CSV table of C-alpha atoms and ligand atoms in Angstrom, one decimal:
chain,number,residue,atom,x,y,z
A,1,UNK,CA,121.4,85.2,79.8
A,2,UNK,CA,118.4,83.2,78.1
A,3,UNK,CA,115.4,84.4,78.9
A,4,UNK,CA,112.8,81.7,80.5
A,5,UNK,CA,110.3,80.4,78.1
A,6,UNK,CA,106.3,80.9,78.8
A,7,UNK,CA,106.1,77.6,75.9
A,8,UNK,CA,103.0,76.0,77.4
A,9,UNK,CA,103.4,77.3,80.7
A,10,UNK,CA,99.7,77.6,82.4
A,11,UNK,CA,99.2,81.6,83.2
A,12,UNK,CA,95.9,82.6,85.4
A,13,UNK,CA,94.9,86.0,84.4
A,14,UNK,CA,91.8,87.7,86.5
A,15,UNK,CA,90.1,90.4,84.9
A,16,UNK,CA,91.2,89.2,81.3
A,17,UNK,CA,87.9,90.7,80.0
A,18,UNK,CA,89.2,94.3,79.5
A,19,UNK,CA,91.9,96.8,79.6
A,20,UNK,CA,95.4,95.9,80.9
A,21,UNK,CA,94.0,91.7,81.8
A,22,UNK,CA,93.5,91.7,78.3
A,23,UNK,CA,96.5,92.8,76.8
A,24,UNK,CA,98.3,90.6,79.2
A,25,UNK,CA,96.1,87.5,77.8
A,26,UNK,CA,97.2,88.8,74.2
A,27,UNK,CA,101.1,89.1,75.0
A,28,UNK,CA,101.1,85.8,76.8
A,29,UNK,CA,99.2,83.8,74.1
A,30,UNK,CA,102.0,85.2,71.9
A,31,UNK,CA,104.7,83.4,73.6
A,32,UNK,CA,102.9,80.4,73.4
A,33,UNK,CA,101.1,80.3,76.6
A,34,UNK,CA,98.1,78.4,77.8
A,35,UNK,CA,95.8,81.3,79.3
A,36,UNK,CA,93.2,80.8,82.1
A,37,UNK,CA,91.2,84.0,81.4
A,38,UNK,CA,89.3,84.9,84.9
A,39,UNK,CA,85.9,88.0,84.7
A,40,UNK,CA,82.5,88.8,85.6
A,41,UNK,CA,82.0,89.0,81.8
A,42,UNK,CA,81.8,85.8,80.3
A,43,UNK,CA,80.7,87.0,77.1
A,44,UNK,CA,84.1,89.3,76.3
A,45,UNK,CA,86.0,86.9,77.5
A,46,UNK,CA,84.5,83.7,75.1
A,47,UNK,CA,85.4,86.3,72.3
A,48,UNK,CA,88.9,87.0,74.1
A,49,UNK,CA,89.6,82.9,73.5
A,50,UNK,CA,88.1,82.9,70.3
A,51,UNK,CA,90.4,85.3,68.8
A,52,UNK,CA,93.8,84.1,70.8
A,53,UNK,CA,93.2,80.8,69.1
A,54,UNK,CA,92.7,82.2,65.8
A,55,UNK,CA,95.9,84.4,66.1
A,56,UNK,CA,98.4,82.0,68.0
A,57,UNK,CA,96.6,78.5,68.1
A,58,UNK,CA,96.3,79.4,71.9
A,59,UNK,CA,93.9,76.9,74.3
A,60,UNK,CA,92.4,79.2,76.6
A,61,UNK,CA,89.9,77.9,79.5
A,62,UNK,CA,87.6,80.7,80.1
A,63,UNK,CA,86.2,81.6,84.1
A,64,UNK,CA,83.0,83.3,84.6
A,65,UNK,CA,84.2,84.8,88.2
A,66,UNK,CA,83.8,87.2,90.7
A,67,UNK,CA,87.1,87.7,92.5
A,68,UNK,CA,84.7,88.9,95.6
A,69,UNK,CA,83.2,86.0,96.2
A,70,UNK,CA,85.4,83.6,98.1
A,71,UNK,CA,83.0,80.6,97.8
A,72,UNK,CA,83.2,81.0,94.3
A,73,UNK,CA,86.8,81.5,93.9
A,74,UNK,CA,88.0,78.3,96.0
A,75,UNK,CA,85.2,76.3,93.8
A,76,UNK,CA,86.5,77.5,90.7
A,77,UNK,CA,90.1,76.8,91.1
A,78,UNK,CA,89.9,73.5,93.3
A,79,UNK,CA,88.0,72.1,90.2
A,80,UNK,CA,90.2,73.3,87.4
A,81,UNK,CA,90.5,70.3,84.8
A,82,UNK,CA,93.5,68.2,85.5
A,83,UNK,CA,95.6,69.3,82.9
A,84,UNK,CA,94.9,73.2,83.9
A,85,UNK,CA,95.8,73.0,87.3
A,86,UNK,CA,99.2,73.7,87.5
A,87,UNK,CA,99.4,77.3,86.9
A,88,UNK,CA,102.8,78.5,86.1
A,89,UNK,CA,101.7,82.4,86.7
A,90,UNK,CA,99.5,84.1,88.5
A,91,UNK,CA,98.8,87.3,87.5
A,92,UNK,CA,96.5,89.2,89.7
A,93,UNK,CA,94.8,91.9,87.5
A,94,UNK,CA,90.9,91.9,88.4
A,95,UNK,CA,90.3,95.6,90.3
A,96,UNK,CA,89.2,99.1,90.1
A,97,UNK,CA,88.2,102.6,91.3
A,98,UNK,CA,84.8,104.1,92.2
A,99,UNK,CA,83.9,107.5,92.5
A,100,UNK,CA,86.3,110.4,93.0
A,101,UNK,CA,85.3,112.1,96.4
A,102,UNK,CA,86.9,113.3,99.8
A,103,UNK,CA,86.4,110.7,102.1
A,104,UNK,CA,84.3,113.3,104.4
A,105,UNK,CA,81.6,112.9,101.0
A,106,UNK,CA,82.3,109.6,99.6
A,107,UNK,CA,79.6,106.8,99.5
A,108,UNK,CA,80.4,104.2,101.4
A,109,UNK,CA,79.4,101.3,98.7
A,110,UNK,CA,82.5,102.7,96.5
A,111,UNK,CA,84.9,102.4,99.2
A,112,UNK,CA,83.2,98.6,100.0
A,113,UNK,CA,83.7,98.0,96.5
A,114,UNK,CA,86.8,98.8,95.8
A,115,UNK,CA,88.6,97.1,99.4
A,116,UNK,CA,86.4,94.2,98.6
A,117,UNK,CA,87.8,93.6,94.5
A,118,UNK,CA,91.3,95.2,94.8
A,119,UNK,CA,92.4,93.9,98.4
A,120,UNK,CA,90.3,90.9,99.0
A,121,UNK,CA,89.7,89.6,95.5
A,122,UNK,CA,93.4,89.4,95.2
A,123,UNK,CA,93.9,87.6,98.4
A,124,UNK,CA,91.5,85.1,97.6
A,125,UNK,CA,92.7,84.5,94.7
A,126,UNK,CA,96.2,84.2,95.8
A,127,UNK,CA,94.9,82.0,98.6
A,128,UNK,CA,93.3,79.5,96.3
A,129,UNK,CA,96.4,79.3,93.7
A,130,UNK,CA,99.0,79.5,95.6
A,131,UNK,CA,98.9,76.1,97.6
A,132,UNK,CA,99.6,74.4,94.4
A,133,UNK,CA,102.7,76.7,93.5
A,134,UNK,CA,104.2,75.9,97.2
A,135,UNK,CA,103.6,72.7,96.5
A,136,UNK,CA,105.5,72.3,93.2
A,137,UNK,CA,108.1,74.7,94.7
A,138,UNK,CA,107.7,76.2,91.5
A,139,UNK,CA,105.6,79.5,90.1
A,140,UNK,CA,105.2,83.3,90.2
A,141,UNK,CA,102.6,85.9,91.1
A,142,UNK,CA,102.1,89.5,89.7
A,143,UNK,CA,100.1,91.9,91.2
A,144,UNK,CA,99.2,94.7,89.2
A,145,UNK,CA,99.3,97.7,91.4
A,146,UNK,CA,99.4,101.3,91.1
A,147,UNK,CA,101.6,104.6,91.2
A,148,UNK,CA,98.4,105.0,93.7
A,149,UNK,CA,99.8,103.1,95.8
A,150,UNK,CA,102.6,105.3,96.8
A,151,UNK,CA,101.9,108.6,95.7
A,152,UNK,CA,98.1,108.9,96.7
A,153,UNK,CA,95.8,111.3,95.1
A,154,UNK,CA,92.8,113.7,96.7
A,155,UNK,CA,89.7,112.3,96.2
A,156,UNK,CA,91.4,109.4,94.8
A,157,UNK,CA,92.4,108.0,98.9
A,158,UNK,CA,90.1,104.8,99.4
A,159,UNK,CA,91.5,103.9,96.0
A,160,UNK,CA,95.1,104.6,96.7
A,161,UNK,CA,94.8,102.7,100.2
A,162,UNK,CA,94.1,100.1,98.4
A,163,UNK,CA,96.8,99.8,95.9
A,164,UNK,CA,99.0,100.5,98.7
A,165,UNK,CA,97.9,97.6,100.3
A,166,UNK,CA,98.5,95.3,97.0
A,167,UNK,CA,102.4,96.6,97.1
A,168,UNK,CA,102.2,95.8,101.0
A,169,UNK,CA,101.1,92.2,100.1
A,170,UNK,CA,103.5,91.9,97.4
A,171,UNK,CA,106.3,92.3,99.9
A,172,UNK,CA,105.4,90.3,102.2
A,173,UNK,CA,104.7,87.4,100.4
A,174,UNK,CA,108.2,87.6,98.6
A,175,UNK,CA,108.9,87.3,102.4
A,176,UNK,CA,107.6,84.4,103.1
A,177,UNK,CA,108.3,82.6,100.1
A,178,UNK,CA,111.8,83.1,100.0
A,179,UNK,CA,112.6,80.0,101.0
A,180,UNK,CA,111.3,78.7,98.0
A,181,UNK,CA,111.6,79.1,93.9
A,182,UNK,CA,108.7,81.2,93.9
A,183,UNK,CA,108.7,84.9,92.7
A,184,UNK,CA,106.4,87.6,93.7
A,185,UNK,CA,106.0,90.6,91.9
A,186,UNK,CA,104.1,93.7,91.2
A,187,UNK,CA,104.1,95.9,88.5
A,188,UNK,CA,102.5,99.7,89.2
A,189,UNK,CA,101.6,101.9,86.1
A,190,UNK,CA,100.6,105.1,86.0
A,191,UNK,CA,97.8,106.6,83.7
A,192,UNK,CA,96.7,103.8,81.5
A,193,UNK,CA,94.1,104.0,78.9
A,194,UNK,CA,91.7,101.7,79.7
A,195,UNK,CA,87.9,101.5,80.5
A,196,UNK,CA,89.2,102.5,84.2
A,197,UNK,CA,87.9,106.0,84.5
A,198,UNK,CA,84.6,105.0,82.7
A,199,UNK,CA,84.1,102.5,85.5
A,200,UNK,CA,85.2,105.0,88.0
A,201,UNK,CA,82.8,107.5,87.0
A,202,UNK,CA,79.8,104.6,86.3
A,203,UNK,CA,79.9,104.6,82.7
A,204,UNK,CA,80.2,108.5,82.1
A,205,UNK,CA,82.3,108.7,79.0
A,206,UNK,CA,81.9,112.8,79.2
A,207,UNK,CA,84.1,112.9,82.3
A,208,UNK,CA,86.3,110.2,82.1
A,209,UNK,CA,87.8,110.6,78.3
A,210,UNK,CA,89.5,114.2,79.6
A,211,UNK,CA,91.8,111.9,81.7
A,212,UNK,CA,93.3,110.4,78.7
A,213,UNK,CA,93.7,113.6,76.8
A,214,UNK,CA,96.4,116.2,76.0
A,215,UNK,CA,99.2,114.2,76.8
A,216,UNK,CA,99.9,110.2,75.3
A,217,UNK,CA,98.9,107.9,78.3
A,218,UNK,CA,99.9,104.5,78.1
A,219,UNK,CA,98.4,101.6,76.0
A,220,UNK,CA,97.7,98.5,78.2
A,221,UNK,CA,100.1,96.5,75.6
A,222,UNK,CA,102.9,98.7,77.3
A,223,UNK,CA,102.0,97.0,81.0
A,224,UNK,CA,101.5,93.5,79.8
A,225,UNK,CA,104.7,94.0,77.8
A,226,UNK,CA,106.3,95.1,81.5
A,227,UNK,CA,104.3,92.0,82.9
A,228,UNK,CA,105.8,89.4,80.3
A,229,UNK,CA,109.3,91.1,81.3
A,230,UNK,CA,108.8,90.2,84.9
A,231,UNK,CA,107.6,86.5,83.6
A,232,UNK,CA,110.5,86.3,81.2
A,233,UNK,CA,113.9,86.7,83.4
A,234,UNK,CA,115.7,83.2,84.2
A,235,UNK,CA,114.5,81.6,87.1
A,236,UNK,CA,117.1,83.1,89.6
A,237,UNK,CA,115.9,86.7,89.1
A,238,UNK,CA,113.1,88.3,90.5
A,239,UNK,CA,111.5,91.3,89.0
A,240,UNK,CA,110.3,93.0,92.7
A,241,UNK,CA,108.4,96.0,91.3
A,242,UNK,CA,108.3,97.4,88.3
A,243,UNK,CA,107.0,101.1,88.0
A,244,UNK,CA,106.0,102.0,84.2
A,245,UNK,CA,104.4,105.4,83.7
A,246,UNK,CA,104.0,107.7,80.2
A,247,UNK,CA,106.5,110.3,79.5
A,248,UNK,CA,104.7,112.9,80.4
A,249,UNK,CA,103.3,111.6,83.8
A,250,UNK,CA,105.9,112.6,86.8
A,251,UNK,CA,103.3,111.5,89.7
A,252,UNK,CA,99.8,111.0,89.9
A,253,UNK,CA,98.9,114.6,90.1
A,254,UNK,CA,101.4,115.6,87.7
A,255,UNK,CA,100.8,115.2,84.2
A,256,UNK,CA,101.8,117.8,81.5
A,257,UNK,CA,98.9,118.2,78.8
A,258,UNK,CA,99.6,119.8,76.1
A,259,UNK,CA,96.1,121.4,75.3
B,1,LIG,P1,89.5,97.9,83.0
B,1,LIG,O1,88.3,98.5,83.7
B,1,LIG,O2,89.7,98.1,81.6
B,1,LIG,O3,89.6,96.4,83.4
B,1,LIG,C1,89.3,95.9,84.7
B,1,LIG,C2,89.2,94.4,84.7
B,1,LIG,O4,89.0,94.0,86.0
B,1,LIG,C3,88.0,94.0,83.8
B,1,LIG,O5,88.4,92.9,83.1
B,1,LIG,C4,87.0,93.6,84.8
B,1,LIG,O6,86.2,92.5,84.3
B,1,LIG,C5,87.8,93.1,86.0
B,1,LIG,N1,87.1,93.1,87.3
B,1,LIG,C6,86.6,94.2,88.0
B,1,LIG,N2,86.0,93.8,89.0
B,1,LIG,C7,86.0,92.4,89.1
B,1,LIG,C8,85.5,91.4,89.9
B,1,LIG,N3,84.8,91.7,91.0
B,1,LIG,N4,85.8,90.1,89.6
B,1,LIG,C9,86.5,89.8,88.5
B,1,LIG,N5,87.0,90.7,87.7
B,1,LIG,C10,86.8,92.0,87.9
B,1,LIG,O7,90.7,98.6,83.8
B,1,LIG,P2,92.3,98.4,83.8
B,1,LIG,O8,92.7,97.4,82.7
B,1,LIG,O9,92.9,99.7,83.7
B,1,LIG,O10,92.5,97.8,85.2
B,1,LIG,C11,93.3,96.6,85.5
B,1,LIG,C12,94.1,96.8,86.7
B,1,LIG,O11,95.0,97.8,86.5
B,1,LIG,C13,93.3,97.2,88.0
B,1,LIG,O12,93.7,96.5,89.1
B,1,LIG,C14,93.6,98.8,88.1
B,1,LIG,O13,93.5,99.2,89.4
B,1,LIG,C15,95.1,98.7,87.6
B,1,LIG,N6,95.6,100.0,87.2
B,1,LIG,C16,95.0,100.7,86.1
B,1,LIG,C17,95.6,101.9,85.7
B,1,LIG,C18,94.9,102.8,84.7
B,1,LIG,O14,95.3,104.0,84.6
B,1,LIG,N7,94.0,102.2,83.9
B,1,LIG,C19,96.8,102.4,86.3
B,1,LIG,C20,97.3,101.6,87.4
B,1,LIG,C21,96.8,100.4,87.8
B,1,LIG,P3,84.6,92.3,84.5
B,1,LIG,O15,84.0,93.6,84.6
B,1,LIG,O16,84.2,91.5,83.3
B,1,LIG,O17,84.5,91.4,85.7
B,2,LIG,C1,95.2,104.1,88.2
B,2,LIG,C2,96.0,105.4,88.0
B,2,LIG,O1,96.2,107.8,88.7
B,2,LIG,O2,94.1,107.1,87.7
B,2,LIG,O3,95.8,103.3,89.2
B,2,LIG,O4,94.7,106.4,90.0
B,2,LIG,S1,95.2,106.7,88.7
């Protein structure tokens, strides 16, 4: 069975400025994609085009943008340059985790946070793109969740909720596209080595590098390689969730370290 082409297909990527986004930007510009590359950090992600068109001749168009803001979002993608607006793939990256508490201690702000960039972010997003993809009867969306979100954590519950609520969305969009050519996936990893814990923990790199240690977690390449597998199978098969973890992760709370 050939494998479907991403040759000058149009793939959105929100929080391309880091981490997992920007692996994904890496391994899509590799198959020849045109990348949309969607942050808060305009700077990284400038640098993010610059080097995609030096490795694979890739045209990115770069989005300064804050998934919270719904204003924003609509503006952004109702006004994408002609030849940009027919995005291919959606791929719904932008989130994060703040703080590790009970819920009877957390602050309030972390939880806001987190519902706001991880739950609502995505839906605006979605909302905005996905007209366009109805429309052509033609596209796919992946949602990066989490092992979170069905194995949740202590401390780690506002977070988990809301991954659990990306898989919930996931599902029930496939349900009420399947009428149409559109596929709708997510793809959950476990413990990824990112800049997710230093963000958790507000730039403390003292506690958030022991997450990463004693054991080999995985590299964000490994998701956007499961990503560019759900974005690869020919057009009649549907990739409906994808769980990647490391070896030696068997849940969220079970990870064998060797030191
Ligand atoms: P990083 O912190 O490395 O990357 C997060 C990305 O999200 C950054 O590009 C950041 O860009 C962007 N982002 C955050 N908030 C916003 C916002 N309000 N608007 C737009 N973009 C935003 O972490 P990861 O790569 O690990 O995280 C990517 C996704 O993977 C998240 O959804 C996370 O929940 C999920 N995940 C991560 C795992 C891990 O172990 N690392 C495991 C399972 C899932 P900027 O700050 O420039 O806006
Ligand atoms: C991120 C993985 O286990 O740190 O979704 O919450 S974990």
């Amino acid at each position: 069975m050939s494998i479907e082409s991403l040759k000058n297909k149009i793939v959105l990527i929100t929080g391309a400025s880091s981490g997992i986004g920007l692996a994904c930007a890496a391994k899509f510009a590799e198959q020849g994609a045109k990348l949309i590359v969607a942050a808060r950090r305009r700077n990284r992600l400038e640098e993010l085009a610059k080097d995609l068109k030096k490795k694979y001749q890739t045209n990115s168009l770069v989005l300064e943008l804050d998934v919270r803001n719904n204003a924003k979002v609509e503006k952004v993608i109702h006004s994408l340059p002609s030849e940009w607006k027919d995005i291919n793939v959606l791929v719904n990256n932008a989130g994060l985790s703040r703080g590790l508490d009970k819920v009877h201690e957390a602050k309030v702000d972390d939880w806001e946070e987190m519902i706001d960039t991880n739950i609502k972010g995505l839906l605006y997003v979605t909302r905005a793109v996905l007209p366009g993809m109805v429309k052509r009867n033609s596209g796919m969306v992946i949602n990066i969740g989490s092992i979170a979100g069905f194995q949740p954590y202590p401390k780690g519950n506002v977070y988990s909720a809301t991954k659990a609520a990306v898989d919930s969305l996931t599902d029930g969009l496939r349900m009420e596209l399947v009428d149409t050519s559109i596929r709708v996936c997510s793809v959950d990893p476990g413990l990824v080595e990112t800049e997710f814990s230093l963000v958790r923990y507000r730039g403390d790199a003292e506690r958030a590098k022991p997450i990463y240690q004693g054991f080999q977690p995985l590299k964000p390449e490994d998701v956007a390689d499961a990503v560019v597998f759900c974005a690869t199978q020919p057009a009649h098969v549907q990739i409906a969730q994808l769980v990647v973890m490391p070896t030696n992760q068997a849940s969220t709370t079970i990870v064998h370290r060797k030191s």
